[in-house]
Amino acid sequence: MERLVTDQSPEAIAEASVVYNMFVEGVLAETGYFSFYQALETAGIMPGLLEGIGNLKKDESRHIGYGTFLLQRLICEHPHLFDFVAAKMQELTPLSLRLNEEGIAGREVSAFGGDSVEVMNFTLKQLSVRMDILARARGKKIEEIYRFSDSELGVL
Ligand SMILES: [Fe+2]
């Protein structure tokens, strides 16, 4: 992010957006919401907190939608950036897996009944979903990118 102060090249913007919007928000935060919902819904407790988290998740989807729109426009205008973005996501993947593993380390069972295998599978799904959505920008004209709907960008 700090690099953007002095470097606003498409590569620098794409890297910042991949790390923040796609990985931190689109994979890590989304996994956190999933885990939270799974645990509290299974336990049937804290409905007010779940509702509040649901609102956070909705807001978060707008941030992710913004990053998706930004990256799709960059990929459309600079097609080589798709491979750059894919490589960055690949580089970050082991970190997301490790964060999941560390999150459940030392506990065989979640106190609220959550399922750590499902959470890990959700992370893996998010990693591929983010790239699938970005791949839609390949070979498109910029006018077509502008016509993508909110739901096509993942906004709830
Ligand atoms: Fe956010």
Tab-separated table of N, CA and C and ligand atoms in Angstrom:
chain	number	residue	atom	x	y	z
A	1	MET	N	0.826	-1.202	0.000
A	1	MET	CA	0.000	0.000	0.000
A	1	MET	C	0.866	1.260	0.000
A	2	GLU	N	1.896	1.234	0.832
A	2	GLU	CA	2.764	2.412	0.942
A	2	GLU	C	3.455	2.718	-0.388
A	3	ARG	N	3.724	1.686	-1.147
A	3	ARG	CA	4.362	1.849	-2.455
A	3	ARG	C	3.543	2.771	-3.362
A	4	LEU	N	2.219	2.770	-3.180
A	4	LEU	CA	1.351	3.569	-4.045
A	4	LEU	C	1.584	5.079	-3.904
A	5	VAL	N	2.206	5.489	-2.802
A	5	VAL	CA	2.499	6.913	-2.611
A	5	VAL	C	3.436	7.403	-3.712
A	6	THR	N	4.386	6.546	-4.097
A	6	THR	CA	5.375	6.964	-5.098
A	6	THR	C	5.242	6.216	-6.423
A	7	ASP	N	4.453	5.170	-6.442
A	7	ASP	CA	4.337	4.344	-7.655
A	7	ASP	C	2.865	4.027	-7.913
A	8	GLN	N	2.300	4.659	-8.933
A	8	GLN	CA	0.897	4.372	-9.275
A	8	GLN	C	0.819	3.601	-10.592
A	9	SER	N	1.838	2.775	-10.841
A	9	SER	CA	1.819	1.964	-12.061
A	9	SER	C	0.687	0.937	-11.951
A	10	PRO	N	0.200	0.445	-13.092
A	10	PRO	CA	-0.847	-0.585	-13.043
A	10	PRO	C	-0.435	-1.792	-12.190
A	11	GLU	N	0.855	-2.151	-12.256
A	11	GLU	CA	1.332	-3.305	-11.474
A	11	GLU	C	1.233	-3.030	-9.973
A	12	ALA	N	1.632	-1.821	-9.569
A	12	ALA	CA	1.601	-1.479	-8.138
A	12	ALA	C	0.157	-1.426	-7.631
A	13	ILE	N	-0.734	-0.855	-8.439
A	13	ILE	CA	-2.146	-0.781	-8.039
A	13	ILE	C	-2.731	-2.193	-7.973
A	14	ALA	N	-2.399	-3.016	-8.974
A	14	ALA	CA	-2.917	-4.388	-8.993
A	14	ALA	C	-2.408	-5.169	-7.780
A	15	GLU	N	-1.145	-5.021	-7.452
A	15	GLU	CA	-0.597	-5.762	-6.315
A	15	GLU	C	-1.288	-5.349	-5.012
A	16	ALA	N	-1.462	-4.039	-4.835
A	16	ALA	CA	-2.119	-3.555	-3.612
A	16	ALA	C	-3.548	-4.086	-3.525
A	17	SER	N	-4.254	-4.055	-4.638
A	17	SER	CA	-5.644	-4.499	-4.634
A	17	SER	C	-5.762	-6.015	-4.438
A	18	VAL	N	-4.827	-6.762	-5.001
A	18	VAL	CA	-4.858	-8.222	-4.791
A	18	VAL	C	-4.648	-8.526	-3.318
A	19	VAL	N	-3.622	-7.908	-2.753
A	19	VAL	CA	-3.312	-8.209	-1.347
A	19	VAL	C	-4.468	-7.791	-0.446
A	20	TYR	N	-4.970	-6.579	-0.654
A	20	TYR	CA	-5.998	-6.092	0.269
A	20	TYR	C	-7.408	-6.574	-0.078
A	21	ASN	N	-7.890	-6.210	-1.291
A	21	ASN	CA	-9.286	-6.517	-1.622
A	21	ASN	C	-9.532	-8.005	-1.878
A	22	MET	N	-8.616	-8.654	-2.599
A	22	MET	CA	-8.854	-10.059	-2.932
A	22	MET	C	-8.468	-10.990	-1.799
A	23	PHE	N	-7.286	-10.753	-1.211
A	23	PHE	CA	-6.795	-11.722	-0.220
A	23	PHE	C	-7.278	-11.404	1.197
A	24	VAL	N	-6.976	-10.213	1.679
A	24	VAL	CA	-7.354	-9.896	3.069
A	24	VAL	C	-8.885	-9.853	3.218
A	25	GLU	N	-9.540	-9.133	2.305
A	25	GLU	CA	-10.995	-9.031	2.424
A	25	GLU	C	-11.701	-10.239	1.809
A	26	GLY	N	-11.301	-10.583	0.588
A	26	GLY	CA	-12.030	-11.602	-0.173
A	26	GLY	C	-11.780	-13.028	0.269
A	27	VAL	N	-10.671	-13.267	0.928
A	27	VAL	CA	-10.383	-14.635	1.404
A	27	VAL	C	-10.386	-14.678	2.940
A	28	LEU	N	-9.521	-13.884	3.567
A	28	LEU	CA	-9.385	-13.990	5.032
A	28	LEU	C	-10.639	-13.507	5.771
A	29	ALA	N	-11.102	-12.305	5.449
A	29	ALA	CA	-12.280	-11.780	6.164
A	29	ALA	C	-13.512	-12.625	5.855
A	30	GLU	N	-13.689	-13.003	4.593
A	30	GLU	CA	-14.848	-13.826	4.234
A	30	GLU	C	-14.816	-15.167	4.973
A	31	THR	N	-13.618	-15.723	5.126
A	31	THR	CA	-13.489	-16.974	5.880
A	31	THR	C	-13.866	-16.746	7.349
A	32	GLY	N	-13.446	-15.616	7.868
A	32	GLY	CA	-13.792	-15.283	9.251
A	32	GLY	C	-15.304	-15.191	9.441
A	33	TYR	N	-15.983	-14.524	8.518
A	33	TYR	CA	-17.448	-14.422	8.600
A	33	TYR	C	-18.078	-15.805	8.516
A	34	PHE	N	-17.583	-16.611	7.573
A	34	PHE	CA	-18.128	-17.960	7.405
A	34	PHE	C	-17.980	-18.752	8.697
A	35	SER	N	-16.783	-18.692	9.277
A	35	SER	CA	-16.497	-19.434	10.499
A	35	SER	C	-17.389	-18.967	11.653
A	36	PHE	N	-17.553	-17.674	11.747
A	36	PHE	CA	-18.370	-17.073	12.795
A	36	PHE	C	-19.820	-17.536	12.676
A	37	TYR	N	-20.354	-17.432	11.450
A	37	TYR	CA	-21.737	-17.852	11.195
A	37	TYR	C	-21.925	-19.329	11.480
A	38	GLN	N	-21.009	-20.114	10.949
A	38	GLN	CA	-21.105	-21.560	11.098
A	38	GLN	C	-21.162	-21.930	12.580
A	39	ALA	N	-20.272	-21.337	13.366
A	39	ALA	CA	-20.193	-21.680	14.785
A	39	ALA	C	-21.435	-21.209	15.549
A	40	LEU	N	-21.825	-19.952	15.361
A	40	LEU	CA	-22.940	-19.421	16.159
A	40	LEU	C	-24.293	-19.952	15.686
A	41	GLU	N	-24.430	-20.202	14.401
A	41	GLU	CA	-25.687	-20.783	13.912
A	41	GLU	C	-25.819	-22.223	14.385
A	42	THR	N	-24.722	-22.959	14.366
A	42	THR	CA	-24.747	-24.343	14.842
A	42	THR	C	-25.126	-24.372	16.322
A	43	ALA	N	-24.559	-23.438	17.067
A	43	ALA	CA	-24.837	-23.391	18.503
A	43	ALA	C	-26.202	-22.746	18.792
A	44	GLY	N	-26.765	-22.061	17.792
A	44	GLY	CA	-28.070	-21.421	17.976
A	44	GLY	C	-28.053	-20.315	19.021
A	45	ILE	N	-26.974	-19.564	19.033
A	45	ILE	CA	-26.837	-18.496	20.039
A	45	ILE	C	-26.476	-17.163	19.377
A	46	MET	N	-26.635	-16.108	20.146
A	46	MET	CA	-26.238	-14.748	19.771
A	46	MET	C	-26.827	-14.277	18.440
A	47	PRO	N	-28.149	-14.332	18.271
A	47	PRO	CA	-28.738	-13.908	16.995
A	47	PRO	C	-28.493	-12.430	16.680
A	48	GLY	N	-28.476	-11.579	17.719
A	48	GLY	CA	-28.233	-10.155	17.481
A	48	GLY	C	-26.835	-9.909	16.945
A	49	LEU	N	-25.872	-10.619	17.511
A	49	LEU	CA	-24.490	-10.478	17.048
A	49	LEU	C	-24.366	-10.975	15.607
A	50	LEU	N	-25.049	-12.083	15.318
A	50	LEU	CA	-25.018	-12.618	13.952
A	50	LEU	C	-25.599	-11.617	12.964
A	51	GLU	N	-26.680	-10.947	13.364
A	51	GLU	CA	-27.294	-9.953	12.483
A	51	GLU	C	-26.301	-8.804	12.222
A	52	GLY	N	-25.628	-8.386	13.288
A	52	GLY	CA	-24.634	-7.317	13.139
A	52	GLY	C	-23.494	-7.740	12.228
A	53	ILE	N	-23.018	-8.953	12.413
A	53	ILE	CA	-21.940	-9.467	11.559
A	53	ILE	C	-22.421	-9.571	10.109
A	54	GLY	N	-23.705	-9.910	9.948
A	54	GLY	CA	-24.283	-9.962	8.598
A	54	GLY	C	-24.201	-8.608	7.914
A	55	ASN	N	-24.422	-7.544	8.678
A	55	ASN	CA	-24.315	-6.192	8.104
A	55	ASN	C	-22.872	-5.857	7.747
A	56	LEU	N	-21.941	-6.294	8.603
A	56	LEU	CA	-20.517	-6.075	8.291
A	56	LEU	C	-20.144	-6.801	6.996
A	57	LYS	N	-20.652	-8.016	6.889
A	57	LYS	CA	-20.352	-8.839	5.711
A	57	LYS	C	-20.876	-8.164	4.437
A	58	LYS	N	-22.079	-7.592	4.540
A	58	LYS	CA	-22.652	-6.869	3.392
A	58	LYS	C	-21.761	-5.691	2.997
A	59	ASP	N	-21.320	-4.943	4.009
A	59	ASP	CA	-20.455	-3.795	3.739
A	59	ASP	C	-19.144	-4.265	3.112
A	60	GLU	N	-18.620	-5.346	3.676
A	60	GLU	CA	-17.360	-5.905	3.174
A	60	GLU	C	-17.494	-6.302	1.699
A	61	SER	N	-18.661	-6.802	1.334
A	61	SER	CA	-18.849	-7.232	-0.062
A	61	SER	C	-18.704	-6.045	-1.015
A	62	ARG	N	-19.037	-4.849	-0.542
A	62	ARG	CA	-18.852	-3.655	-1.388
A	62	ARG	C	-17.368	-3.364	-1.594
A	63	HIS	N	-16.573	-3.540	-0.546
A	63	HIS	CA	-15.126	-3.312	-0.683
A	63	HIS	C	-14.534	-4.317	-1.674
A	64	ILE	N	-14.968	-5.563	-1.534
A	64	ILE	CA	-14.466	-6.607	-2.426
A	64	ILE	C	-14.932	-6.326	-3.858
A	65	GLY	N	-16.184	-5.889	-3.979
A	65	GLY	CA	-16.717	-5.533	-5.298
A	65	GLY	C	-15.919	-4.397	-5.926
A	66	TYR	N	-15.542	-3.431	-5.093
A	66	TYR	CA	-14.713	-2.324	-5.596
A	66	TYR	C	-13.377	-2.864	-6.141
A	67	GLY	N	-12.714	-3.710	-5.346
A	67	GLY	CA	-11.428	-4.269	-5.765
A	67	GLY	C	-11.566	-5.123	-7.017
A	68	THR	N	-12.652	-5.863	-7.092
A	68	THR	CA	-12.892	-6.709	-8.266
A	68	THR	C	-13.044	-5.841	-9.512
A	69	PHE	N	-13.843	-4.788	-9.391
A	69	PHE	CA	-14.067	-3.866	-10.512
A	69	PHE	C	-12.749	-3.197	-10.928
A	70	LEU	N	-11.975	-2.768	-9.936
A	70	LEU	CA	-10.681	-2.143	-10.208
A	70	LEU	C	-9.749	-3.108	-10.940
A	71	LEU	N	-9.634	-4.325	-10.409
A	71	LEU	CA	-8.722	-5.303	-11.018
A	71	LEU	C	-9.210	-5.743	-12.392
A	72	GLN	N	-10.506	-5.875	-12.548
A	72	GLN	CA	-11.018	-6.276	-13.865
A	72	GLN	C	-10.703	-5.199	-14.911
A	73	ARG	N	-10.840	-3.933	-14.522
A	73	ARG	CA	-10.500	-2.858	-15.465
A	73	ARG	C	-9.011	-2.880	-15.789
A	74	LEU	N	-8.170	-3.106	-14.762
A	74	LEU	CA	-6.719	-3.163	-14.997
A	74	LEU	C	-6.360	-4.339	-15.913
A	75	ILE	N	-6.986	-5.491	-15.665
A	75	ILE	CA	-6.703	-6.685	-16.484
A	75	ILE	C	-7.172	-6.458	-17.924
A	76	CYS	N	-8.309	-5.793	-18.058
A	76	CYS	CA	-8.840	-5.493	-19.389
A	76	CYS	C	-7.866	-4.601	-20.164
A	77	GLU	N	-7.343	-3.586	-19.502
A	77	GLU	CA	-6.458	-2.633	-20.175
A	77	GLU	C	-5.027	-3.146	-20.309
A	78	HIS	N	-4.620	-4.018	-19.384
A	78	HIS	CA	-3.240	-4.552	-19.389
A	78	HIS	C	-3.331	-6.071	-19.180
A	79	PRO	N	-3.635	-6.807	-20.247
A	79	PRO	CA	-3.913	-8.250	-20.113
A	79	PRO	C	-2.835	-9.057	-19.374
A	80	HIS	N	-1.572	-8.610	-19.450
A	80	HIS	CA	-0.513	-9.383	-18.765
A	80	HIS	C	-0.719	-9.383	-17.245
A	81	LEU	N	-1.524	-8.455	-16.744
A	81	LEU	CA	-1.725	-8.382	-15.291
A	81	LEU	C	-2.498	-9.570	-14.727
A	82	PHE	N	-3.245	-10.291	-15.585
A	82	PHE	CA	-3.977	-11.448	-15.048
A	82	PHE	C	-2.997	-12.463	-14.462
A	83	ASP	N	-1.940	-12.767	-15.202
A	83	ASP	CA	-0.952	-13.736	-14.705
A	83	ASP	C	-0.223	-13.190	-13.475
A	84	PHE	N	0.020	-11.895	-13.468
A	84	PHE	CA	0.658	-11.243	-12.314
A	84	PHE	C	-0.231	-11.396	-11.072
A	85	VAL	N	-1.528	-11.144	-11.251
A	85	VAL	CA	-2.488	-11.257	-10.150
A	85	VAL	C	-2.598	-12.715	-9.687
A	86	ALA	N	-2.664	-13.625	-10.643
A	86	ALA	CA	-2.763	-15.054	-10.301
A	86	ALA	C	-1.530	-15.499	-9.515
A	87	ALA	N	-0.358	-15.022	-9.926
A	87	ALA	CA	0.887	-15.397	-9.232
A	87	ALA	C	0.901	-14.846	-7.811
A	88	LYS	N	0.382	-13.633	-7.642
A	88	LYS	CA	0.344	-13.029	-6.300
A	88	LYS	C	-0.601	-13.817	-5.394
A	89	MET	N	-1.753	-14.205	-5.921
A	89	MET	CA	-2.697	-15.002	-5.133
A	89	MET	C	-2.068	-16.353	-4.772
A	90	GLN	N	-1.354	-16.924	-5.730
A	90	GLN	CA	-0.662	-18.197	-5.495
A	90	GLN	C	0.365	-18.038	-4.377
A	91	GLU	N	1.090	-16.933	-4.425
A	91	GLU	CA	2.114	-16.649	-3.404
A	91	GLU	C	1.473	-16.527	-2.018
A	92	LEU	N	0.274	-15.940	-1.951
A	92	LEU	CA	-0.383	-15.706	-0.660
A	92	LEU	C	-1.131	-16.928	-0.134
A	93	THR	N	-1.430	-17.869	-1.017
A	93	THR	CA	-2.241	-19.035	-0.633
A	93	THR	C	-1.724	-19.774	0.609
A	94	PRO	N	-0.427	-20.124	0.659
A	94	PRO	CA	0.043	-20.858	1.852
A	94	PRO	C	-0.189	-20.088	3.157
A	95	LEU	N	-0.144	-18.752	3.068
A	95	LEU	CA	-0.371	-17.929	4.258
A	95	LEU	C	-1.811	-18.120	4.765
A	96	SER	N	-2.769	-18.160	3.850
A	96	SER	CA	-4.160	-18.332	4.283
A	96	SER	C	-4.372	-19.719	4.895
A	97	LEU	N	-3.702	-20.713	4.338
A	97	LEU	CA	-3.841	-22.065	4.885
A	97	LEU	C	-3.221	-22.130	6.282
A	98	ARG	N	-2.076	-21.483	6.427
A	98	ARG	CA	-1.400	-21.480	7.730
A	98	ARG	C	-2.227	-20.738	8.783
A	99	LEU	N	-2.837	-19.631	8.378
A	99	LEU	CA	-3.670	-18.882	9.330
A	99	LEU	C	-4.831	-19.741	9.821
A	100	ASN	N	-5.424	-20.509	8.905
A	100	ASN	CA	-6.498	-21.426	9.299
A	100	ASN	C	-5.991	-22.474	10.278
A	101	GLU	N	-4.847	-23.058	9.944
A	101	GLU	CA	-4.286	-24.116	10.795
A	101	GLU	C	-3.949	-23.568	12.179
A	102	GLU	N	-3.355	-22.382	12.201
A	102	GLU	CA	-3.007	-21.790	13.501
A	102	GLU	C	-4.254	-21.439	14.297
A	103	GLY	N	-5.318	-21.091	13.588
A	103	GLY	CA	-6.577	-20.734	14.250
A	103	GLY	C	-7.194	-21.896	15.006
A	104	ILE	N	-6.943	-23.110	14.538
A	104	ILE	CA	-7.531	-24.280	15.212
A	104	ILE	C	-6.497	-25.089	15.986
A	105	ALA	N	-5.245	-24.601	15.961
A	105	ALA	CA	-4.160	-25.361	16.603
A	105	ALA	C	-4.481	-25.670	18.064
A	106	GLY	N	-4.267	-26.911	18.435
A	106	GLY	CA	-4.446	-27.295	19.828
A	106	GLY	C	-5.889	-27.595	20.198
A	107	ARG	N	-6.819	-27.418	19.253
A	107	ARG	CA	-8.225	-27.715	19.550
A	107	ARG	C	-8.734	-28.730	18.534
A	108	GLU	N	-9.235	-29.824	19.035
A	108	GLU	CA	-9.788	-30.814	18.108
A	108	GLU	C	-11.241	-30.497	17.797
A	109	VAL	N	-11.892	-29.811	18.746
A	109	VAL	CA	-13.314	-29.504	18.591
A	109	VAL	C	-13.520	-28.026	18.888
A	110	SER	N	-14.340	-27.374	18.069
A	110	SER	CA	-14.669	-25.982	18.313
A	110	SER	C	-15.612	-25.873	19.507
A	111	ALA	N	-15.392	-24.869	20.336
A	111	ALA	CA	-16.249	-24.673	21.507
A	111	ALA	C	-17.703	-24.440	21.095
A	112	PHE	N	-17.922	-23.880	19.889
A	112	PHE	CA	-19.275	-23.582	19.430
A	112	PHE	C	-19.774	-24.569	18.378
A	113	GLY	N	-19.043	-25.646	18.176
A	113	GLY	CA	-19.514	-26.667	17.244
A	113	GLY	C	-19.139	-26.409	15.788
A	114	GLY	N	-18.248	-25.466	15.533
A	114	GLY	CA	-17.823	-25.201	14.160
A	114	GLY	C	-16.990	-26.356	13.610
A	115	ASP	N	-16.927	-26.430	12.302
A	115	ASP	CA	-16.201	-27.521	11.653
A	115	ASP	C	-14.986	-26.946	10.911
A	116	SER	N	-13.782	-27.261	11.419
A	116	SER	CA	-12.568	-26.662	10.858
A	116	SER	C	-12.301	-27.124	9.426
A	117	VAL	N	-12.745	-28.334	9.084
A	117	VAL	CA	-12.548	-28.812	7.706
A	117	VAL	C	-13.388	-27.969	6.745
A	118	GLU	N	-14.622	-27.685	7.160
A	118	GLU	CA	-15.481	-26.839	6.317
A	118	GLU	C	-14.889	-25.442	6.158
A	119	VAL	N	-14.297	-24.937	7.223
A	119	VAL	CA	-13.697	-23.597	7.167
A	119	VAL	C	-12.518	-23.602	6.193
A	120	MET	N	-11.679	-24.629	6.272
A	120	MET	CA	-10.541	-24.728	5.350
A	120	MET	C	-11.038	-24.857	3.912
A	121	ASN	N	-12.071	-25.654	3.704
A	121	ASN	CA	-12.627	-25.803	2.357
A	121	ASN	C	-13.189	-24.475	1.851
A	122	PHE	N	-13.766	-23.704	2.759
A	122	PHE	CA	-14.293	-22.398	2.368
A	122	PHE	C	-13.156	-21.490	1.898
A	123	THR	N	-12.052	-21.505	2.636
A	123	THR	CA	-10.879	-20.707	2.236
A	123	THR	C	-10.416	-21.094	0.838
A	124	LEU	N	-10.307	-22.398	0.600
A	124	LEU	CA	-9.845	-22.876	-0.708
A	124	LEU	C	-10.804	-22.443	-1.810
A	125	LYS	N	-12.098	-22.513	-1.497
A	125	LYS	CA	-13.105	-22.091	-2.478
A	125	LYS	C	-12.964	-20.594	-2.773
A	126	GLN	N	-12.772	-19.800	-1.725
A	126	GLN	CA	-12.640	-18.352	-1.928
A	126	GLN	C	-11.438	-18.015	-2.807
A	127	LEU	N	-10.330	-18.731	-2.588
A	127	LEU	CA	-9.128	-18.475	-3.384
A	127	LEU	C	-9.408	-18.683	-4.872
A	128	SER	N	-10.174	-19.729	-5.195
A	128	SER	CA	-10.439	-19.966	-6.613
A	128	SER	C	-11.564	-19.086	-7.140
A	129	VAL	N	-12.564	-18.813	-6.302
A	129	VAL	CA	-13.680	-17.944	-6.733
A	129	VAL	C	-13.170	-16.556	-7.112
A	130	ARG	N	-12.275	-16.016	-6.304
A	130	ARG	CA	-11.755	-14.670	-6.588
A	130	ARG	C	-11.115	-14.637	-7.978
A	131	MET	N	-10.319	-15.666	-8.294
A	131	MET	CA	-9.656	-15.696	-9.602
A	131	MET	C	-10.655	-15.966	-10.723
A	132	ASP	N	-11.664	-16.798	-10.457
A	132	ASP	CA	-12.683	-17.065	-11.491
A	132	ASP	C	-13.392	-15.774	-11.884
A	133	ILE	N	-13.713	-14.969	-10.882
A	133	ILE	CA	-14.429	-13.714	-11.167
A	133	ILE	C	-13.526	-12.749	-11.925
A	134	LEU	N	-12.256	-12.670	-11.521
A	134	LEU	CA	-11.323	-11.777	-12.229
A	134	LEU	C	-11.099	-12.248	-13.667
A	135	ALA	N	-11.138	-13.560	-13.870
A	135	ALA	CA	-10.900	-14.117	-15.214
A	135	ALA	C	-11.970	-13.666	-16.207
A	136	ARG	N	-13.135	-13.280	-15.701
A	136	ARG	CA	-14.203	-12.819	-16.599
A	136	ARG	C	-13.804	-11.567	-17.370
A	137	ALA	N	-12.804	-10.852	-16.866
A	137	ALA	CA	-12.378	-9.609	-17.523
A	137	ALA	C	-11.488	-9.877	-18.733
A	138	ARG	N	-10.963	-11.091	-18.809
A	138	ARG	CA	-10.022	-11.383	-19.899
A	138	ARG	C	-10.738	-11.334	-21.252
A	139	GLY	N	-10.125	-10.634	-22.164
A	139	GLY	CA	-10.672	-10.568	-23.522
A	139	GLY	C	-11.904	-9.690	-23.662
A	140	LYS	N	-12.296	-9.032	-22.584
A	140	LYS	CA	-13.477	-8.157	-22.647
A	140	LYS	C	-13.062	-6.741	-23.054
A	141	LYS	N	-14.027	-6.005	-23.578
A	141	LYS	CA	-13.812	-4.579	-23.827
A	141	LYS	C	-14.187	-3.841	-22.548
A	142	ILE	N	-13.584	-2.670	-22.350
A	142	ILE	CA	-13.833	-1.929	-21.109
A	142	ILE	C	-15.322	-1.622	-20.925
A	143	GLU	N	-16.043	-1.392	-22.037
A	143	GLU	CA	-17.489	-1.111	-21.930
A	143	GLU	C	-18.216	-2.308	-21.323
A	144	GLU	N	-17.745	-3.504	-21.639
A	144	GLU	CA	-18.377	-4.706	-21.089
A	144	GLU	C	-18.114	-4.813	-19.585
A	145	ILE	N	-16.925	-4.419	-19.160
A	145	ILE	CA	-16.595	-4.440	-17.723
A	145	ILE	C	-17.546	-3.491	-16.980
A	146	TYR	N	-17.791	-2.333	-17.592
A	146	TYR	CA	-18.666	-1.343	-16.951
A	146	TYR	C	-20.108	-1.834	-16.867
A	147	ARG	N	-20.460	-2.804	-17.675
A	147	ARG	CA	-21.835	-3.321	-17.643
A	147	ARG	C	-22.029	-4.463	-16.640
A	148	PHE	N	-20.953	-4.943	-16.014
A	148	PHE	CA	-21.115	-6.006	-15.005
A	148	PHE	C	-22.006	-5.482	-13.887
A	149	SER	N	-22.921	-6.322	-13.434
A	149	SER	CA	-23.823	-5.905	-12.358
A	149	SER	C	-23.125	-6.041	-11.000
A	150	ASP	N	-23.736	-5.446	-9.978
A	150	ASP	CA	-23.199	-5.578	-8.623
A	150	ASP	C	-23.051	-7.052	-8.246
A	151	SER	N	-24.076	-7.855	-8.563
A	151	SER	CA	-24.001	-9.261	-8.150
A	151	SER	C	-22.903	-10.003	-8.897
A	152	GLU	N	-22.629	-9.585	-10.154
A	152	GLU	CA	-21.521	-10.223	-10.874
A	152	GLU	C	-20.172	-9.857	-10.258
A	153	LEU	N	-20.146	-8.729	-9.540
A	153	LEU	CA	-18.920	-8.328	-8.839
A	153	LEU	C	-18.881	-8.887	-7.420
A	154	GLY	N	-19.936	-9.591	-7.038
A	154	GLY	CA	-19.964	-10.216	-5.706
A	154	GLY	C	-20.528	-9.330	-4.616
A	155	VAL	N	-21.151	-8.190	-4.995
A	155	VAL	CA	-21.734	-7.310	-3.987
A	155	VAL	C	-23.067	-7.906	-3.532
A	156	LEU	N	-23.238	-8.053	-2.218
A	156	LEU	CA	-24.473	-8.663	-1.680
A	156	LEU	C	-25.637	-7.692	-1.699
B	1	FE	FE	-13.218	-3.988	4.033
